[in-house]
């Protein structure tokens, strides 16, 4: 569950109090059956199988099950099938704002900037700019569009990984640079709203139960070791 896109789905399922099973795919040692039998299109996670009998690792979903890739599409699907969980607001304007919020995040912070800063030599200024932008979109209190929604399910896993990686010095930059970036962001009054947003999310039981920082840290370390084993001085991941 080190993948932020997989945590998005887990988080929404927990918030919806859904009954579900998970099969965890180790992305550093992906089993062949996953690409052959499950997500035959991209072999990426997450992949929601809706309907059909309970699956065991190695099983192919049955013909009457629906398979959905793409975390943001899955979040929308969950909002549709669990209307009583209010994973999206009822008001169309707020729904549009929730979608704009997660689209903006996906194109900016989530895609290039955070991973770029940790693993690809993107400058700190770019990361701070992305966070300034994100913070400016938040209302003074509450969640992305007021009540908690799938916009928050989309954003939080990205922010949690940034916070963890900087705090623990996990990335291909010098650990002291990562820790300095942590202090600049997470110990500065400038980002008080961002920090409060993360804390307010973590105070929700559904959110907290989807987050395993120790397991995520271990996977980050494993990824970094793999890169370092090939090139001990690497300052960026090979594309
Ligand atoms: N746009 C997709 C991205 C999915 C994605 O890139 N998943 C990553 C983990 S966050 C993955 O499966 N990586 C392993 C691989 O590409 O083999 C989504 O939001 O679901």
Tab-separated table of C-alpha atoms and ligand atoms in Angstrom:
chain	number	residue	atom	x	y	z
A	1	UNK	CA	0.000	0.000	0.000
A	2	UNK	CA	2.915	2.354	-0.660
A	3	UNK	CA	1.241	3.691	-3.797
A	4	UNK	CA	-0.557	6.993	-3.260
A	5	UNK	CA	-3.102	6.138	-5.958
A	6	UNK	CA	-4.029	2.899	-4.175
A	7	UNK	CA	-4.372	4.667	-0.829
A	8	UNK	CA	-6.851	7.093	-2.416
A	9	UNK	CA	-9.204	4.209	-3.099
A	10	UNK	CA	-8.743	2.538	0.279
A	11	UNK	CA	-9.460	5.827	1.964
A	12	UNK	CA	-12.705	6.406	0.062
A	13	UNK	CA	-13.819	2.819	0.725
A	14	UNK	CA	-13.180	3.330	4.442
A	15	UNK	CA	-15.022	6.655	4.458
A	16	UNK	CA	-17.957	4.984	2.683
A	17	UNK	CA	-17.858	2.149	5.275
A	18	UNK	CA	-17.883	-0.244	2.326
A	19	UNK	CA	-17.377	-3.984	2.668
A	20	UNK	CA	-14.430	-4.866	0.461
A	21	UNK	CA	-11.419	-7.138	0.057
A	22	UNK	CA	-7.973	-6.031	-0.998
A	23	UNK	CA	-5.239	-7.889	-2.798
A	24	UNK	CA	-1.959	-6.046	-2.329
A	25	UNK	CA	0.380	-6.029	-5.319
A	26	UNK	CA	4.064	-5.594	-4.510
A	27	UNK	CA	5.105	-2.996	-7.074
A	28	UNK	CA	8.771	-3.866	-6.629
A	29	UNK	CA	8.092	-7.505	-7.406
A	30	UNK	CA	4.889	-7.482	-9.429
A	31	UNK	CA	3.421	-10.956	-9.956
A	32	UNK	CA	2.964	-11.894	-13.613
A	33	UNK	CA	-0.684	-12.851	-13.165
A	34	UNK	CA	-1.572	-9.240	-12.358
A	35	UNK	CA	-0.849	-7.999	-15.902
A	36	UNK	CA	-2.019	-11.220	-17.490
A	37	UNK	CA	-5.316	-11.658	-15.658
A	38	UNK	CA	-6.329	-8.485	-13.834
A	39	UNK	CA	-5.203	-5.081	-15.099
A	40	UNK	CA	-4.373	-6.354	-18.569
A	41	UNK	CA	-4.292	-2.808	-19.917
A	42	UNK	CA	-1.599	-0.990	-17.891
A	43	UNK	CA	-0.746	-3.412	-15.039
A	44	UNK	CA	-0.764	-0.429	-12.683
A	45	UNK	CA	-2.514	-0.143	-9.327
A	46	UNK	CA	-5.171	0.560	-8.193
A	47	UNK	CA	-7.687	-1.581	-10.001
A	48	UNK	CA	-11.201	-1.999	-8.635
A	49	UNK	CA	-13.066	-5.216	-9.334
A	50	UNK	CA	-16.755	-4.623	-8.693
A	51	UNK	CA	-19.027	-7.659	-8.490
A	52	UNK	CA	-18.302	-11.323	-8.999
A	53	UNK	CA	-17.029	-13.819	-6.421
A	54	UNK	CA	-14.272	-13.095	-3.888
A	55	UNK	CA	-10.842	-13.272	-5.525
A	56	UNK	CA	-7.622	-14.806	-4.304
A	57	UNK	CA	-4.186	-13.656	-5.541
A	58	UNK	CA	-3.679	-15.169	-8.996
A	59	UNK	CA	-7.389	-15.332	-9.859
A	60	UNK	CA	-8.872	-13.624	-12.890
A	61	UNK	CA	-12.013	-11.551	-12.168
A	62	UNK	CA	-15.155	-13.325	-13.344
A	63	UNK	CA	-16.870	-12.261	-16.572
A	64	UNK	CA	-19.725	-10.556	-14.722
A	65	UNK	CA	-17.400	-8.345	-12.636
A	66	UNK	CA	-16.590	-4.802	-13.712
A	67	UNK	CA	-12.918	-3.796	-13.650
A	68	UNK	CA	-12.018	-0.127	-13.217
A	69	UNK	CA	-8.478	1.324	-13.338
A	70	UNK	CA	-7.454	4.938	-12.600
A	71	UNK	CA	-7.771	6.096	-9.011
A	72	UNK	CA	-9.738	9.267	-9.818
A	73	UNK	CA	-12.248	7.357	-11.931
A	74	UNK	CA	-12.611	4.808	-9.135
A	75	UNK	CA	-13.253	7.608	-6.630
A	76	UNK	CA	-16.060	8.954	-8.812
A	77	UNK	CA	-17.475	5.443	-9.150
A	78	UNK	CA	-17.469	4.980	-5.372
A	79	UNK	CA	-19.236	8.335	-4.948
A	80	UNK	CA	-21.907	7.050	-7.372
A	81	UNK	CA	-22.457	3.639	-5.821
A	82	UNK	CA	-22.418	4.871	-2.206
A	83	UNK	CA	-24.678	7.955	-2.438
A	84	UNK	CA	-25.435	7.886	1.287
A	85	UNK	CA	-21.752	8.272	2.118
A	86	UNK	CA	-21.713	11.740	0.484
A	87	UNK	CA	-18.282	11.275	-1.027
A	88	UNK	CA	-19.217	14.199	-3.285
A	89	UNK	CA	-21.420	17.121	-2.214
A	90	UNK	CA	-24.981	17.225	-3.565
A	91	UNK	CA	-24.635	20.764	-4.900
A	92	UNK	CA	-23.486	20.744	-8.577
A	93	UNK	CA	-21.262	23.787	-8.081
A	94	UNK	CA	-19.428	22.143	-5.204
A	95	UNK	CA	-19.158	18.908	-7.187
A	96	UNK	CA	-17.533	20.854	-10.017
A	97	UNK	CA	-15.161	22.472	-7.511
A	98	UNK	CA	-14.210	19.086	-6.075
A	99	UNK	CA	-13.362	17.850	-9.582
A	100	UNK	CA	-11.388	20.973	-10.404
A	101	UNK	CA	-9.511	20.558	-7.133
A	102	UNK	CA	-8.393	17.017	-7.840
A	103	UNK	CA	-7.666	17.720	-11.505
A	104	UNK	CA	-5.435	20.653	-10.572
A	105	UNK	CA	-3.648	18.550	-7.981
A	106	UNK	CA	-3.132	15.688	-10.397
A	107	UNK	CA	-1.595	17.866	-13.093
A	108	UNK	CA	0.597	19.863	-10.725
A	109	UNK	CA	1.727	18.679	-7.308
A	110	UNK	CA	0.964	14.983	-7.653
A	111	UNK	CA	2.469	14.297	-11.061
A	112	UNK	CA	5.629	16.235	-11.417
A	113	UNK	CA	6.398	18.345	-8.445
A	114	UNK	CA	6.495	16.089	-5.398
A	115	UNK	CA	8.024	13.059	-7.062
A	116	UNK	CA	10.177	15.480	-9.058
A	117	UNK	CA	11.535	17.130	-5.929
A	118	UNK	CA	12.231	13.855	-4.133
A	119	UNK	CA	13.588	11.884	-7.073
A	120	UNK	CA	14.233	14.078	-10.132
A	121	UNK	CA	16.070	17.265	-9.090
A	122	UNK	CA	13.056	19.577	-9.383
A	123	UNK	CA	14.032	22.722	-7.405
A	124	UNK	CA	12.622	23.421	-3.945
A	125	UNK	CA	11.132	26.659	-5.297
A	126	UNK	CA	8.891	24.636	-7.627
A	127	UNK	CA	7.716	22.449	-4.777
A	128	UNK	CA	6.989	25.479	-2.598
A	129	UNK	CA	5.150	27.141	-5.498
A	130	UNK	CA	2.979	24.033	-5.923
A	131	UNK	CA	2.222	23.936	-2.199
A	132	UNK	CA	1.427	27.680	-2.138
A	133	UNK	CA	-1.025	27.092	-4.944
A	134	UNK	CA	-2.569	24.085	-3.206
A	135	UNK	CA	-2.890	25.929	0.094
A	136	UNK	CA	-4.480	28.940	-1.607
A	137	UNK	CA	-7.228	26.683	-2.966
A	138	UNK	CA	-8.203	25.478	0.514
A	139	UNK	CA	-11.079	27.248	2.250
A	140	UNK	CA	-10.153	28.831	5.640
A	141	UNK	CA	-11.494	25.786	7.523
A	142	UNK	CA	-12.651	22.275	6.690
A	143	UNK	CA	-11.795	20.241	3.641
A	144	UNK	CA	-11.175	20.935	-0.052
A	145	UNK	CA	-14.759	21.948	-0.779
A	146	UNK	CA	-16.053	22.259	2.789
A	147	UNK	CA	-17.359	18.815	3.760
A	148	UNK	CA	-14.939	15.910	3.268
A	149	UNK	CA	-15.069	14.571	-0.305
A	150	UNK	CA	-13.174	12.536	-2.875
A	151	UNK	CA	-11.132	15.682	-3.586
A	152	UNK	CA	-9.536	15.065	-0.176
A	153	UNK	CA	-9.142	11.348	-0.881
A	154	UNK	CA	-7.184	12.366	-3.984
A	155	UNK	CA	-4.982	14.931	-2.254
A	156	UNK	CA	-4.121	13.489	1.122
A	157	UNK	CA	-2.045	10.440	0.080
A	158	UNK	CA	0.181	12.732	-1.987
A	159	UNK	CA	0.743	15.139	0.914
A	160	UNK	CA	1.334	12.336	3.412
A	161	UNK	CA	4.076	10.855	1.238
A	162	UNK	CA	5.753	14.229	0.850
A	163	UNK	CA	5.646	14.839	4.599
A	164	UNK	CA	6.973	11.366	5.402
A	165	UNK	CA	9.737	11.414	2.802
A	166	UNK	CA	11.016	14.843	3.859
A	167	UNK	CA	10.833	14.062	7.562
A	168	UNK	CA	12.704	10.782	7.176
A	169	UNK	CA	15.145	12.109	4.567
A	170	UNK	CA	13.904	9.652	1.926
A	171	UNK	CA	14.716	10.682	-1.616
A	172	UNK	CA	17.722	10.972	-3.874
A	173	UNK	CA	18.737	14.382	-2.556
A	174	UNK	CA	21.050	14.793	0.399
A	175	UNK	CA	19.103	13.795	3.543
A	176	UNK	CA	19.932	17.177	5.105
A	177	UNK	CA	18.360	18.999	2.119
A	178	UNK	CA	15.227	16.898	2.489
A	179	UNK	CA	15.052	17.600	6.218
A	180	UNK	CA	15.603	21.301	5.615
A	181	UNK	CA	12.709	21.248	3.143
A	182	UNK	CA	10.638	19.527	5.851
A	183	UNK	CA	11.339	22.364	8.280
A	184	UNK	CA	10.635	24.996	5.590
A	185	UNK	CA	7.220	23.468	4.951
A	186	UNK	CA	5.970	21.589	7.956
A	187	UNK	CA	7.462	23.715	10.728
A	188	UNK	CA	6.700	27.099	9.203
A	189	UNK	CA	3.703	29.314	10.038
A	190	UNK	CA	3.468	30.000	6.302
A	191	UNK	CA	2.077	26.501	5.762
A	192	UNK	CA	-0.093	26.401	8.895
A	193	UNK	CA	-3.251	25.907	6.792
A	194	UNK	CA	-1.696	23.031	4.863
A	195	UNK	CA	-0.608	21.325	8.097
A	196	UNK	CA	-4.031	21.825	9.659
A	197	UNK	CA	-5.599	20.329	6.544
A	198	UNK	CA	-3.437	17.211	6.869
A	199	UNK	CA	-4.176	16.920	10.608
A	200	UNK	CA	-7.930	17.387	10.100
A	201	UNK	CA	-7.873	14.581	7.550
A	202	UNK	CA	-5.877	12.276	9.809
A	203	UNK	CA	-8.361	12.893	12.621
A	204	UNK	CA	-10.973	11.014	10.572
A	205	UNK	CA	-10.938	7.301	11.479
A	206	UNK	CA	-11.505	6.277	7.838
A	207	UNK	CA	-8.471	8.243	6.762
A	208	UNK	CA	-6.200	7.163	9.594
A	209	UNK	CA	-6.945	3.460	9.033
A	210	UNK	CA	-5.788	3.685	5.408
A	211	UNK	CA	-2.353	5.103	6.274
A	212	UNK	CA	0.582	2.917	7.264
A	213	UNK	CA	3.625	5.219	7.474
A	214	UNK	CA	6.016	2.430	8.553
A	215	UNK	CA	5.142	0.257	5.543
A	216	UNK	CA	5.338	3.228	3.177
A	217	UNK	CA	8.709	4.237	4.609
A	218	UNK	CA	10.037	0.696	4.111
A	219	UNK	CA	8.967	0.722	0.447
A	220	UNK	CA	10.530	4.145	-0.167
A	221	UNK	CA	13.777	2.835	1.349
A	222	UNK	CA	13.633	-0.262	-0.827
A	223	UNK	CA	13.141	1.850	-3.971
A	224	UNK	CA	16.052	4.098	-3.087
A	225	UNK	CA	18.278	1.087	-2.370
A	226	UNK	CA	17.485	-0.363	-5.791
A	227	UNK	CA	18.547	2.882	-7.503
A	228	UNK	CA	21.653	3.268	-5.284
A	229	UNK	CA	22.716	-0.318	-5.928
A	230	UNK	CA	22.956	0.539	-9.622
A	231	UNK	CA	24.451	3.996	-9.133
A	232	UNK	CA	25.578	5.005	-5.615
A	233	UNK	CA	25.799	8.681	-6.579
A	234	UNK	CA	22.459	8.878	-8.416
A	235	UNK	CA	20.649	12.146	-7.811
A	236	UNK	CA	17.645	11.209	-9.893
A	237	UNK	CA	15.669	8.113	-10.814
A	238	UNK	CA	16.147	6.842	-14.328
A	239	UNK	CA	13.067	7.757	-16.402
B	1	LIG	N1	-3.233	7.574	-13.171
B	1	LIG	C1	-3.169	6.320	-12.465
B	1	LIG	C2	-1.734	6.084	-12.050
B	1	LIG	C3	-1.522	4.685	-11.576
B	1	LIG	C4	-0.073	4.472	-11.219
B	1	LIG	O1	0.836	5.089	-11.775
B	1	LIG	N2	0.154	3.555	-10.289
B	1	LIG	C5	1.492	3.309	-9.862
B	1	LIG	C6	1.561	3.361	-8.353
B	1	LIG	S1	1.119	4.966	-7.719
B	1	LIG	C7	1.899	1.896	-10.286
B	1	LIG	O2	1.097	0.992	-10.377
B	1	LIG	N3	3.196	1.729	-10.525
B	1	LIG	C8	3.760	0.461	-10.844
B	1	LIG	C9	4.014	0.270	-12.291
B	1	LIG	O3	3.860	1.221	-13.073
B	1	LIG	O4	4.392	-0.828	-12.637
B	1	LIG	C10	-4.084	6.347	-11.236
B	1	LIG	O5	-4.348	7.432	-10.703
B	1	LIG	O6	-4.568	5.277	-10.829
